[in-house]
Coordinates of C-alpha atoms and ligand atoms in Angstrom, one line a residue:
M1 CA -19.1 -11.0 27.4
L2 CA -16.2 -13.1 29.1
K3 CA -14.6 -12.2 32.2
V4 CA -10.7 -12.0 32.2
D5 CA -9.2 -12.4 35.6
N6 CA -5.8 -13.8 33.9
M7 CA -3.4 -10.9 34.3
E8 CA -1.5 -12.5 31.6
I9 CA -3.8 -12.1 29.0
K10 CA -4.8 -8.6 30.1
K11 CA -1.0 -7.9 29.9
K12 CA -0.8 -9.1 26.3
I13 CA -3.7 -7.2 25.0
E14 CA -2.7 -4.3 26.7
A15 CA 0.7 -4.6 24.8
L16 CA -0.4 -5.2 21.7
C17 CA -2.4 -2.5 21.6
H18 CA 0.3 0.0 23.2
E19 CA 2.7 -1.6 20.1
I20 CA -0.1 -1.1 17.7
N21 CA -0.5 2.2 18.8
N22 CA 3.4 3.3 18.3
Y23 CA 3.0 1.9 14.9
D24 CA -0.3 3.8 14.0
Y25 CA 1.4 7.0 15.3
H26 CA 4.7 6.1 13.4
Y27 CA 2.8 5.6 10.0
Y28 CA -0.3 8.0 10.1
T29 CA 1.7 11.1 12.1
L30 CA 5.2 10.7 11.4
D31 CA 4.3 9.2 7.9
S32 CA 7.5 6.8 8.4
P33 CA 6.3 3.1 9.4
L34 CA 8.2 0.8 11.6
V35 CA 7.0 -2.5 10.4
S36 CA 5.7 -3.5 7.1
D37 CA 1.7 -4.1 6.1
A38 CA 1.7 -7.6 6.7
E39 CA 3.3 -7.3 9.9
Y40 CA 0.6 -5.0 11.1
D41 CA -2.1 -6.8 9.5
K42 CA -0.9 -9.8 11.3
L43 CA -0.8 -7.5 15.2
F44 CA -4.2 -6.2 14.5
A45 CA -5.6 -9.5 13.7
E46 CA -4.4 -10.9 16.6
L47 CA -5.7 -7.9 18.6
K48 CA -9.1 -8.1 17.1
R49 CA -9.4 -12.1 17.9
L50 CA -8.3 -11.6 21.9
E51 CA -10.5 -8.6 22.4
E52 CA -13.1 -10.7 21.0
K53 CA -12.3 -13.8 22.8
Y54 CA -12.0 -12.3 26.3
G55 CA -14.2 -9.6 25.8
Y56 CA -11.5 -7.3 26.9
I57 CA -11.5 -4.2 25.5
I58 CA -9.4 -0.9 26.8
P59 CA -10.4 2.3 25.5
T60 CA -7.2 3.2 23.8
S61 CA -7.1 0.3 21.8
P62 CA -6.6 0.9 18.3
T63 CA -9.8 -1.6 17.4
Q64 CA -12.0 1.4 19.1
R65 CA -10.8 4.3 16.6
V66 CA -11.0 5.0 12.7
G67 CA -7.5 6.4 12.6
A68 CA -4.7 8.9 13.8
A69 CA -5.1 12.1 15.5
P70 CA -4.5 14.7 12.6
L71 CA -1.8 17.3 13.0
K72 CA -1.6 20.4 14.3
A73 CA -0.3 22.6 11.4
F74 CA -2.9 22.3 9.0
T75 CA -6.8 23.3 9.7
Q76 CA -8.7 20.8 10.8
V77 CA -12.3 20.1 9.0
Q78 CA -15.0 18.1 10.6
H79 CA -16.4 15.3 8.0
E80 CA -20.0 16.2 8.3
V81 CA -20.5 12.3 6.9
P82 CA -17.8 10.8 8.7
M83 CA -15.1 9.0 6.3
L84 CA -15.0 5.2 7.5
S85 CA -12.9 2.3 7.2
L86 CA -13.2 -1.2 5.5
D87 CA -13.5 -4.4 7.5
N88 CA -10.7 -7.0 6.3
A89 CA -11.0 -10.0 4.8
F90 CA -8.1 -12.9 3.5
A91 CA -9.6 -16.2 3.0
D92 CA -12.5 -17.3 0.5
K93 CA -14.6 -18.4 3.4
D94 CA -14.5 -15.1 4.7
I95 CA -16.3 -13.9 1.6
D96 CA -19.0 -16.5 1.6
A97 CA -19.6 -15.7 5.4
F98 CA -19.5 -12.0 4.8
D99 CA -22.1 -12.4 2.0
Q100 CA -24.5 -14.6 4.0
R101 CA -24.5 -12.4 7.1
I102 CA -25.9 -9.9 4.0
R103 CA -28.9 -12.2 2.9
E104 CA -29.6 -13.2 6.2
R105 CA -30.0 -9.5 7.5
L106 CA -31.5 -8.5 4.2
G107 CA -34.0 -11.5 4.5
T108 CA -33.5 -13.0 1.3
Q109 CA -31.3 -16.1 -0.4
A110 CA -31.4 -14.4 -3.9
A111 CA -27.8 -13.9 -4.8
I112 CA -26.8 -10.0 -3.9
E113 CA -25.4 -7.7 -6.5
Y114 CA -22.1 -6.1 -5.3
C115 CA -20.2 -3.3 -6.7
C116 CA -16.6 -4.6 -7.4
E117 CA -13.8 -2.2 -7.3
P118 CA -9.9 -2.5 -6.9
K119 CA -9.0 -1.5 -3.2
L120 CA -6.2 1.0 -4.1
D121 CA -3.8 2.0 -2.0
G122 CA -3.1 5.7 -1.4
L123 CA -5.0 8.2 0.8
A124 CA -9.0 8.7 1.4
V125 CA -9.7 12.3 0.9
S126 CA -13.0 14.3 0.8
L127 CA -13.4 17.2 -2.4
R128 CA -16.1 19.2 -1.3
Y129 CA -17.7 20.9 -4.5
E130 CA -20.2 23.7 -4.0
K131 CA -22.4 24.5 -7.0
G132 CA -19.7 22.9 -8.9
L133 CA -16.6 24.4 -8.0
L134 CA -13.9 22.7 -5.9
A135 CA -14.6 24.8 -2.2
Q136 CA -12.3 22.3 0.2
A137 CA -10.6 19.5 0.1
A138 CA -9.7 17.0 3.4
T139 CA -7.7 13.9 4.4
R140 CA -9.8 11.5 6.1
G141 CA -7.8 12.0 9.6
D142 CA -9.7 10.0 12.4
G143 CA -12.2 9.4 10.3
A144 CA -14.8 12.1 12.0
T145 CA -11.9 15.3 11.4
G146 CA -9.3 15.4 8.9
E147 CA -7.1 18.4 7.6
D148 CA -7.6 20.7 5.2
V149 CA -5.3 20.0 2.1
T150 CA -7.3 22.2 -0.3
E151 CA -4.6 23.7 -1.9
N152 CA -2.3 20.7 -2.2
I153 CA -5.1 19.2 -4.2
K154 CA -5.3 22.0 -6.5
T155 CA -2.1 20.5 -7.6
I156 CA -3.2 17.6 -8.8
K157 CA -3.8 17.7 -12.4
M158 CA -6.5 15.2 -12.5
I159 CA -8.8 16.5 -10.2
P160 CA -11.2 19.0 -11.4
L161 CA -11.5 22.5 -10.3
I162 CA -14.9 22.6 -11.6
L163 CA -17.2 19.9 -12.0
R164 CA -18.5 18.9 -15.6
G165 CA -22.0 18.9 -17.6
P166 CA -25.7 20.7 -17.1
H167 CA -26.5 19.5 -14.0
V168 CA -24.1 20.1 -11.2
P169 CA -25.2 19.8 -7.5
R170 CA -25.3 22.4 -5.1
V171 CA -23.4 20.4 -2.7
L172 CA -21.5 17.2 -3.8
E173 CA -18.4 15.4 -2.0
V174 CA -16.6 13.0 -3.4
R175 CA -14.8 10.2 -2.0
G176 CA -11.6 9.2 -3.6
E177 CA -8.1 7.4 -2.8
V178 CA -4.8 9.8 -3.5
Y179 CA -1.9 7.6 -4.4
M180 CA 1.0 8.2 -6.4
P181 CA 1.7 5.7 -9.4
L182 CA 4.4 3.3 -9.0
Q183 CA 6.8 4.6 -11.9
G184 CA 6.7 8.1 -10.0
F185 CA 7.2 6.2 -7.0
K186 CA 10.5 5.0 -8.1
K187 CA 11.8 8.2 -9.3
L188 CA 11.2 10.4 -6.3
N189 CA 13.2 7.3 -4.5
A190 CA 15.8 7.4 -6.7
Q191 CA 16.4 11.3 -6.2
G192 CA 15.3 12.1 -3.1
E193 CA 17.1 12.2 0.0
K194 CA 14.2 10.8 2.1
I195 CA 13.3 7.5 1.2
F196 CA 9.3 6.4 1.2
A197 CA 9.0 2.6 2.1
N198 CA 6.1 2.3 -0.5
P199 CA 3.6 4.4 -2.8
R200 CA 1.3 4.7 -0.5
N201 CA 3.8 6.7 2.2
A202 CA 5.1 8.6 -0.4
A203 CA 1.2 9.9 -1.2
A204 CA 0.8 10.5 2.4
G205 CA 3.9 12.4 2.6
S206 CA 3.5 14.5 -0.5
L207 CA -0.2 15.3 0.3
R208 CA 0.5 16.5 3.9
Q209 CA 3.2 19.0 2.4
L210 CA 2.9 22.3 4.4
D211 CA 4.3 23.9 1.4
S212 CA 1.9 23.1 -1.7
R213 CA 4.8 23.9 -4.1
V214 CA 6.4 20.8 -3.1
T215 CA 3.3 18.7 -3.6
A216 CA 3.0 20.1 -7.4
L217 CA 6.2 18.4 -8.0
R218 CA 4.8 15.0 -6.8
P219 CA 3.2 12.8 -9.0
L220 CA -0.3 12.2 -6.9
E221 CA -3.4 10.7 -8.8
I222 CA -7.0 9.9 -7.6
F223 CA -9.8 7.4 -8.1
C224 CA -12.9 8.3 -6.8
Y225 CA -15.0 5.7 -5.2
G226 CA -18.3 7.3 -3.3
V227 CA -20.2 10.4 -2.1
G228 CA -20.4 12.0 1.5
V229 CA -22.4 14.9 1.5
V230 CA -25.1 15.5 -1.2
E231 CA -27.5 18.5 -1.8
G232 CA -29.7 19.8 -4.4
I233 CA -29.8 16.1 -6.5
K234 CA -31.4 13.1 -6.8
L235 CA -28.9 10.2 -6.8
P236 CA -28.4 7.3 -8.7
E237 CA -29.9 4.5 -7.3
N238 CA -26.7 1.9 -6.9
Q239 CA -23.0 2.1 -6.2
C240 CA -22.3 1.5 -9.5
D241 CA -24.4 4.3 -11.1
I242 CA -23.3 6.8 -8.8
L243 CA -19.7 6.1 -9.7
Q244 CA -20.9 6.3 -13.6
W245 CA -22.7 9.7 -12.8
L246 CA -19.2 11.0 -11.0
S247 CA -17.3 10.0 -14.2
T248 CA -19.5 12.3 -16.0
L249 CA -18.9 15.0 -14.0
G250 CA -15.2 14.9 -14.9
L251 CA -14.3 12.5 -11.7
R252 CA -12.0 9.9 -12.2
V253 CA -12.9 6.5 -11.4
S254 CA -11.3 3.4 -12.3
P255 CA -12.1 1.5 -15.1
L256 CA -11.9 -2.0 -13.3
I257 CA -15.2 -1.4 -11.7
K258 CA -17.5 -4.7 -12.3
V259 CA -21.0 -5.5 -11.1
V260 CA -21.4 -9.3 -10.1
H261 CA -23.6 -11.7 -8.3
G262 CA -23.4 -13.5 -4.9
A263 CA -19.8 -14.4 -3.3
E264 CA -18.8 -16.7 -6.4
G265 CA -18.8 -13.5 -8.3
C266 CA -17.3 -11.6 -6.1
L267 CA -14.4 -14.5 -5.9
K268 CA -14.0 -14.5 -9.6
Y269 CA -13.7 -10.7 -9.3
Y270 CA -11.2 -11.6 -7.1
Q271 CA -9.0 -13.7 -8.9
T272 CA -9.2 -11.3 -12.1
I273 CA -7.8 -8.6 -10.3
L274 CA -4.9 -10.5 -9.1
A275 CA -4.1 -11.7 -12.0
K276 CA -4.1 -8.1 -13.9
R277 CA -2.0 -6.8 -10.3
D278 CA 1.6 -6.8 -11.2
S279 CA 0.8 -4.9 -14.7
L280 CA -1.1 -2.0 -13.1
S281 CA 0.8 1.1 -13.0
F282 CA -0.6 1.5 -9.9
E283 CA -1.0 -0.2 -6.4
I284 CA -3.4 -2.0 -5.4
D285 CA -3.6 -4.2 -2.1
G286 CA -7.0 -6.5 -2.6
V287 CA -10.6 -5.4 -4.0
V288 CA -13.5 -4.1 -2.3
Y289 CA -17.3 -5.5 -2.7
K290 CA -20.0 -3.1 -1.5
V291 CA -23.9 -4.0 -1.7
N292 CA -24.5 -2.4 -5.3
S293 CA -28.6 -1.7 -4.0
M294 CA -28.6 2.1 -2.0
A295 CA -31.5 0.9 -0.1
E296 CA -29.8 -2.5 0.9
Q297 CA -27.1 0.2 2.1
Q298 CA -29.4 1.9 4.4
K299 CA -31.1 -1.0 5.7
L300 CA -27.5 -3.0 6.5
G301 CA -26.4 0.3 8.0
F302 CA -23.0 0.9 9.9
I303 CA -20.7 -0.7 13.0
T304 CA -18.3 1.1 15.0
R305 CA -15.7 1.2 12.6
A306 CA -16.8 0.0 9.3
P307 CA -19.9 -0.4 7.2
R308 CA -21.7 -3.9 6.9
W309 CA -22.3 -3.5 3.5
A310 CA -18.8 -3.6 2.2
I311 CA -15.7 -5.6 2.6
A312 CA -12.2 -5.6 1.4
H313 CA -10.6 -8.9 0.2
K314 CA -7.0 -8.3 0.9
F315 CA -4.3 -9.7 -1.7
P316 CA -1.0 -11.7 -0.1
A317 CA 0.8 -8.6 1.0
A318 CA 3.4 -7.3 -1.3
E319 CA 6.3 -6.2 1.5
A320 CA 7.3 -9.0 4.3
H321 CA 9.9 -8.5 7.0
T322 CA 13.2 -11.0 6.6
V323 CA 16.8 -11.7 7.7
I324 CA 19.4 -11.1 5.3
E325 CA 21.7 -13.6 6.0
S326 CA 24.4 -12.9 3.7
V327 CA 25.6 -11.1 1.1
E328 CA 26.8 -12.0 -2.3
F329 CA 28.8 -10.3 -5.2
Q330 CA 27.7 -11.0 -8.8
V331 CA 30.2 -10.2 -11.8
G332 CA 28.2 -8.4 -14.6
R333 CA 29.5 -8.5 -18.4
T334 CA 31.5 -5.1 -17.9
G335 CA 32.7 -6.4 -15.1
A336 CA 30.0 -4.1 -12.3
L337 CA 30.0 -6.0 -8.9
T338 CA 26.6 -6.3 -8.0
P339 CA 25.6 -6.7 -4.7
V340 CA 22.9 -9.4 -3.9
A341 CA 21.4 -10.4 -0.6
R342 CA 21.0 -13.8 0.1
L343 CA 17.4 -13.6 2.4
K344 CA 15.9 -16.1 4.9
P345 CA 13.5 -17.3 2.5
V346 CA 10.1 -15.5 2.3
R347 CA 6.5 -15.4 0.9
V348 CA 5.6 -11.7 -0.7
G349 CA 3.3 -11.1 -2.9
G350 CA 1.9 -14.5 -3.3
V351 CA 5.8 -16.2 -4.0
T352 CA 9.1 -17.2 -2.3
V353 CA 11.5 -14.5 -2.1
S354 CA 15.4 -15.7 -1.0
N355 CA 17.6 -13.0 -2.9
A356 CA 17.3 -9.2 -3.8
T357 CA 19.5 -7.0 -5.0
L358 CA 20.8 -4.1 -3.4
H359 CA 21.9 -2.4 -6.4
N360 CA 25.4 -0.9 -5.6
M361 CA 27.5 0.1 -2.2
D362 CA 26.0 3.8 -2.4
E363 CA 22.0 2.3 -2.1
I364 CA 23.9 0.0 1.2
K365 CA 25.0 3.1 2.5
R366 CA 21.8 5.5 1.8
K367 CA 19.7 2.6 3.1
D368 CA 21.9 1.7 5.5
I369 CA 22.0 -2.2 5.1
H370 CA 24.1 -4.7 7.1
I371 CA 24.4 -8.4 7.4
G372 CA 21.9 -9.7 9.9
D373 CA 19.6 -7.1 9.6
T374 CA 15.7 -7.2 9.5
V375 CA 14.6 -5.3 6.4
I376 CA 11.2 -5.0 4.4
V377 CA 11.3 -6.8 1.2
R378 CA 8.7 -5.5 -1.6
R379 CA 7.9 -7.2 -4.7
A380 CA 5.2 -5.0 -6.7
G381 CA 4.5 -4.3 -10.4
D382 CA 7.7 -5.8 -11.5
V383 CA 9.1 -9.3 -10.1
I384 CA 12.5 -7.9 -9.5
P385 CA 12.6 -7.8 -5.2
E386 CA 13.8 -4.9 -3.6
V387 CA 15.0 -4.5 0.2
V388 CA 12.9 -1.2 0.6
G389 CA 14.7 -0.4 4.1
V390 CA 15.9 -1.7 7.3
V391 CA 14.0 -2.1 10.7
T392 CA 16.7 -0.7 12.5
A393 CA 15.0 -1.3 15.9
R394 CA 15.8 -4.7 15.6
R395 CA 19.0 -4.6 14.2
S396 CA 21.2 -6.8 16.8
H397 CA 24.6 -6.1 18.2
D398 CA 26.6 -8.5 15.9
A399 CA 25.2 -7.0 12.3
K400 CA 27.6 -6.8 10.1
R401 CA 29.0 -3.7 7.6
I402 CA 29.1 -4.8 4.0
V403 CA 32.3 -4.2 3.0
L404 CA 33.3 -4.1 -1.1
P405 CA 35.5 -7.1 -1.6
R406 CA 39.2 -6.1 -2.8
H407 CA 39.4 -8.9 -5.4
C408 CA 37.2 -10.2 -7.4
P409 CA 35.3 -13.1 -5.7
V410 CA 35.6 -14.9 -9.6
C411 CA 39.0 -14.3 -10.7
R412 CA 41.0 -12.6 -7.5
S413 CA 41.7 -9.5 -10.0
H414 CA 42.0 -6.0 -8.5
V415 CA 38.0 -4.8 -8.0
E416 CA 38.6 -1.1 -9.0
H417 CA 36.1 1.8 -7.3
I418 CA 36.0 5.1 -8.9
E419 CA 35.2 7.7 -6.4
G420 CA 32.4 9.5 -7.2
E421 CA 31.1 6.6 -9.6
A422 CA 28.0 4.0 -8.2
V423 CA 29.8 1.4 -9.8
A424 CA 33.1 -1.0 -8.7
R425 CA 34.2 -3.3 -11.3
C426 CA 36.5 -6.2 -11.7
T427 CA 40.0 -5.1 -14.0
G428 CA 39.9 -9.1 -15.1
E429 CA 38.3 -8.2 -18.3
L430 CA 38.4 -11.2 -20.4
F431 CA 40.7 -13.1 -18.1
C432 CA 38.1 -12.9 -15.5
P433 CA 35.2 -16.3 -16.5
A434 CA 32.3 -14.6 -15.4
Q435 CA 32.9 -11.5 -17.5
R436 CA 34.0 -14.2 -20.0
K437 CA 30.7 -15.8 -19.4
E438 CA 28.4 -13.0 -20.0
A439 CA 30.6 -11.5 -22.9
I440 CA 29.9 -14.7 -25.0
K441 CA 26.0 -14.6 -23.9
H442 CA 25.9 -11.1 -24.8
F443 CA 27.6 -11.9 -28.3
A444 CA 25.3 -15.0 -29.2
S445 CA 22.2 -13.1 -27.8
R446 CA 19.1 -12.4 -30.0
R447 CA 20.0 -8.3 -30.2
A448 CA 23.7 -9.3 -31.3
M449 CA 24.7 -12.3 -33.3
D450 CA 21.6 -13.9 -32.8
I451 CA 23.1 -17.7 -32.8
E452 CA 20.4 -20.2 -32.0
G453 CA 21.2 -23.3 -29.8
L454 CA 23.6 -21.4 -28.1
G455 CA 22.3 -20.3 -24.3
D456 CA 23.3 -20.5 -21.3
Ligands
IVH1 S1 -14.8 2.7 0.3 C1 -17.6 3.4 3.5 N1 -13.6 1.8 -1.5 O1 -9.4 1.9 1.8 C2 -16.4 2.5 2.5 N2 -12.6 2.0 0.3 O2 -9.6 0.0 4.4 C3 -15.5 4.0 3.0 N3 -9.7 2.3 -0.3 O3 -10.2 4.3 3.9 C4 -14.1 3.2 2.1 N4 -9.8 1.6 -2.6 O4 -8.6 4.9 2.0 C5 -13.4 2.0 -0.4 N5 -12.5 1.4 -4.1 C6 -13.1 1.8 -2.7 C7 -11.4 2.1 -2.0 C8 -11.1 2.3 -0.6 C9 -9.1 2.4 -1.5 C10 -9.2 2.7 1.1 C11 -9.8 3.8 1.8 C12 -10.4 3.9 3.1 C13 -9.8 2.5 3.4 C14 -10.1 1.3 4.0

């Protein structure tokens, strides 16, 4: 351990701890994040680096705990087998290093067998089955103590209330991830007064409802990826077979799971899943590699926060922070004015984004978007980037309100905004060059006159 006399560094570490703890509180306890995942991951990685470099770790450091304290309103559940976290890796070389460490610890040069799984972006739950019956369901909470969400879990139709098959164990705790599919998430956000920043917060907010009737209306799903306490049965000898066995009991397991060999096999899997990412109906934020052999897992064991035998290989974040530099209004075929945000270019999900649709004035009002605001931009499941919310804490005093122009930005005709309607329209009709151009394009398009050779 290095000694730090440097007050500045101590202060920086303490400030980072404070900042991350504050984000954790908003994210975990209030289900209402202040920053994007990417920003959070960056801060966390920076704190970890500084702590390791200077050997200065304060007791309240977020690196020293598994999660956040559960809310008081639910009954608390002690996890007999703790629900741990995973270490994160971002680069290929981190995976090589992970694989190297494992081979060293196991004293072998032979290629390690890994079970590769998608890393679902939801919330971890533990489902306890006694004699095949769902007896209790708990959230992960801080990893040691969670909340009893049995009634809520029971509303998720794909979770069996009774296990299938003739050989059910006396006790089986199944661990899995509850998440909200993208389509359900979009629908929920479009209809509700409360806007969730991403599917994960929507799933957490939905599952941690005191009124399970509300949960029943939310589109929640689960994928199971492990076990906790098991009594009265001999488990299969590797991770992949355990998952296969769980599926025979009627539990939902991802179809994207695959056994590979060595770091090379892991990296190939990463590319395969990354290529599929945008076509999946749910959000994943990476993949997980687990040493397949349970005997080897046992030999490798755990460190404070995570197992040594597994690692999460994260994808480029689907969310990022950026600033709205200006807002322009585009005129469509029917004269509808669509506000488009011009953004300070930012990398999201592996591509550079510089524009995002703001849909209409109602959306702008609902999300309280101003020019100059720092916003969270997302692109997931589809290609059109969206502004999901404003980081109001970062609003500057000279942020400007977005006003609907009174005249069409293209033809200067009067803009009509009928009370109660979401869209405002240019009244210029075919006099307006923008409407005219769009009308001709529409006329010539494949689904209309299909005029070959007449394009944009
Ligand atoms: S295994 C002891 N497998 O990621 C290992 N976790 O960052 C514990 N997650 O708390 C986790 N997909 O909520 C595992 N296929 C997967 C996962 C997965 C998503 C979540 C889970 C966990 C978090 C850790």
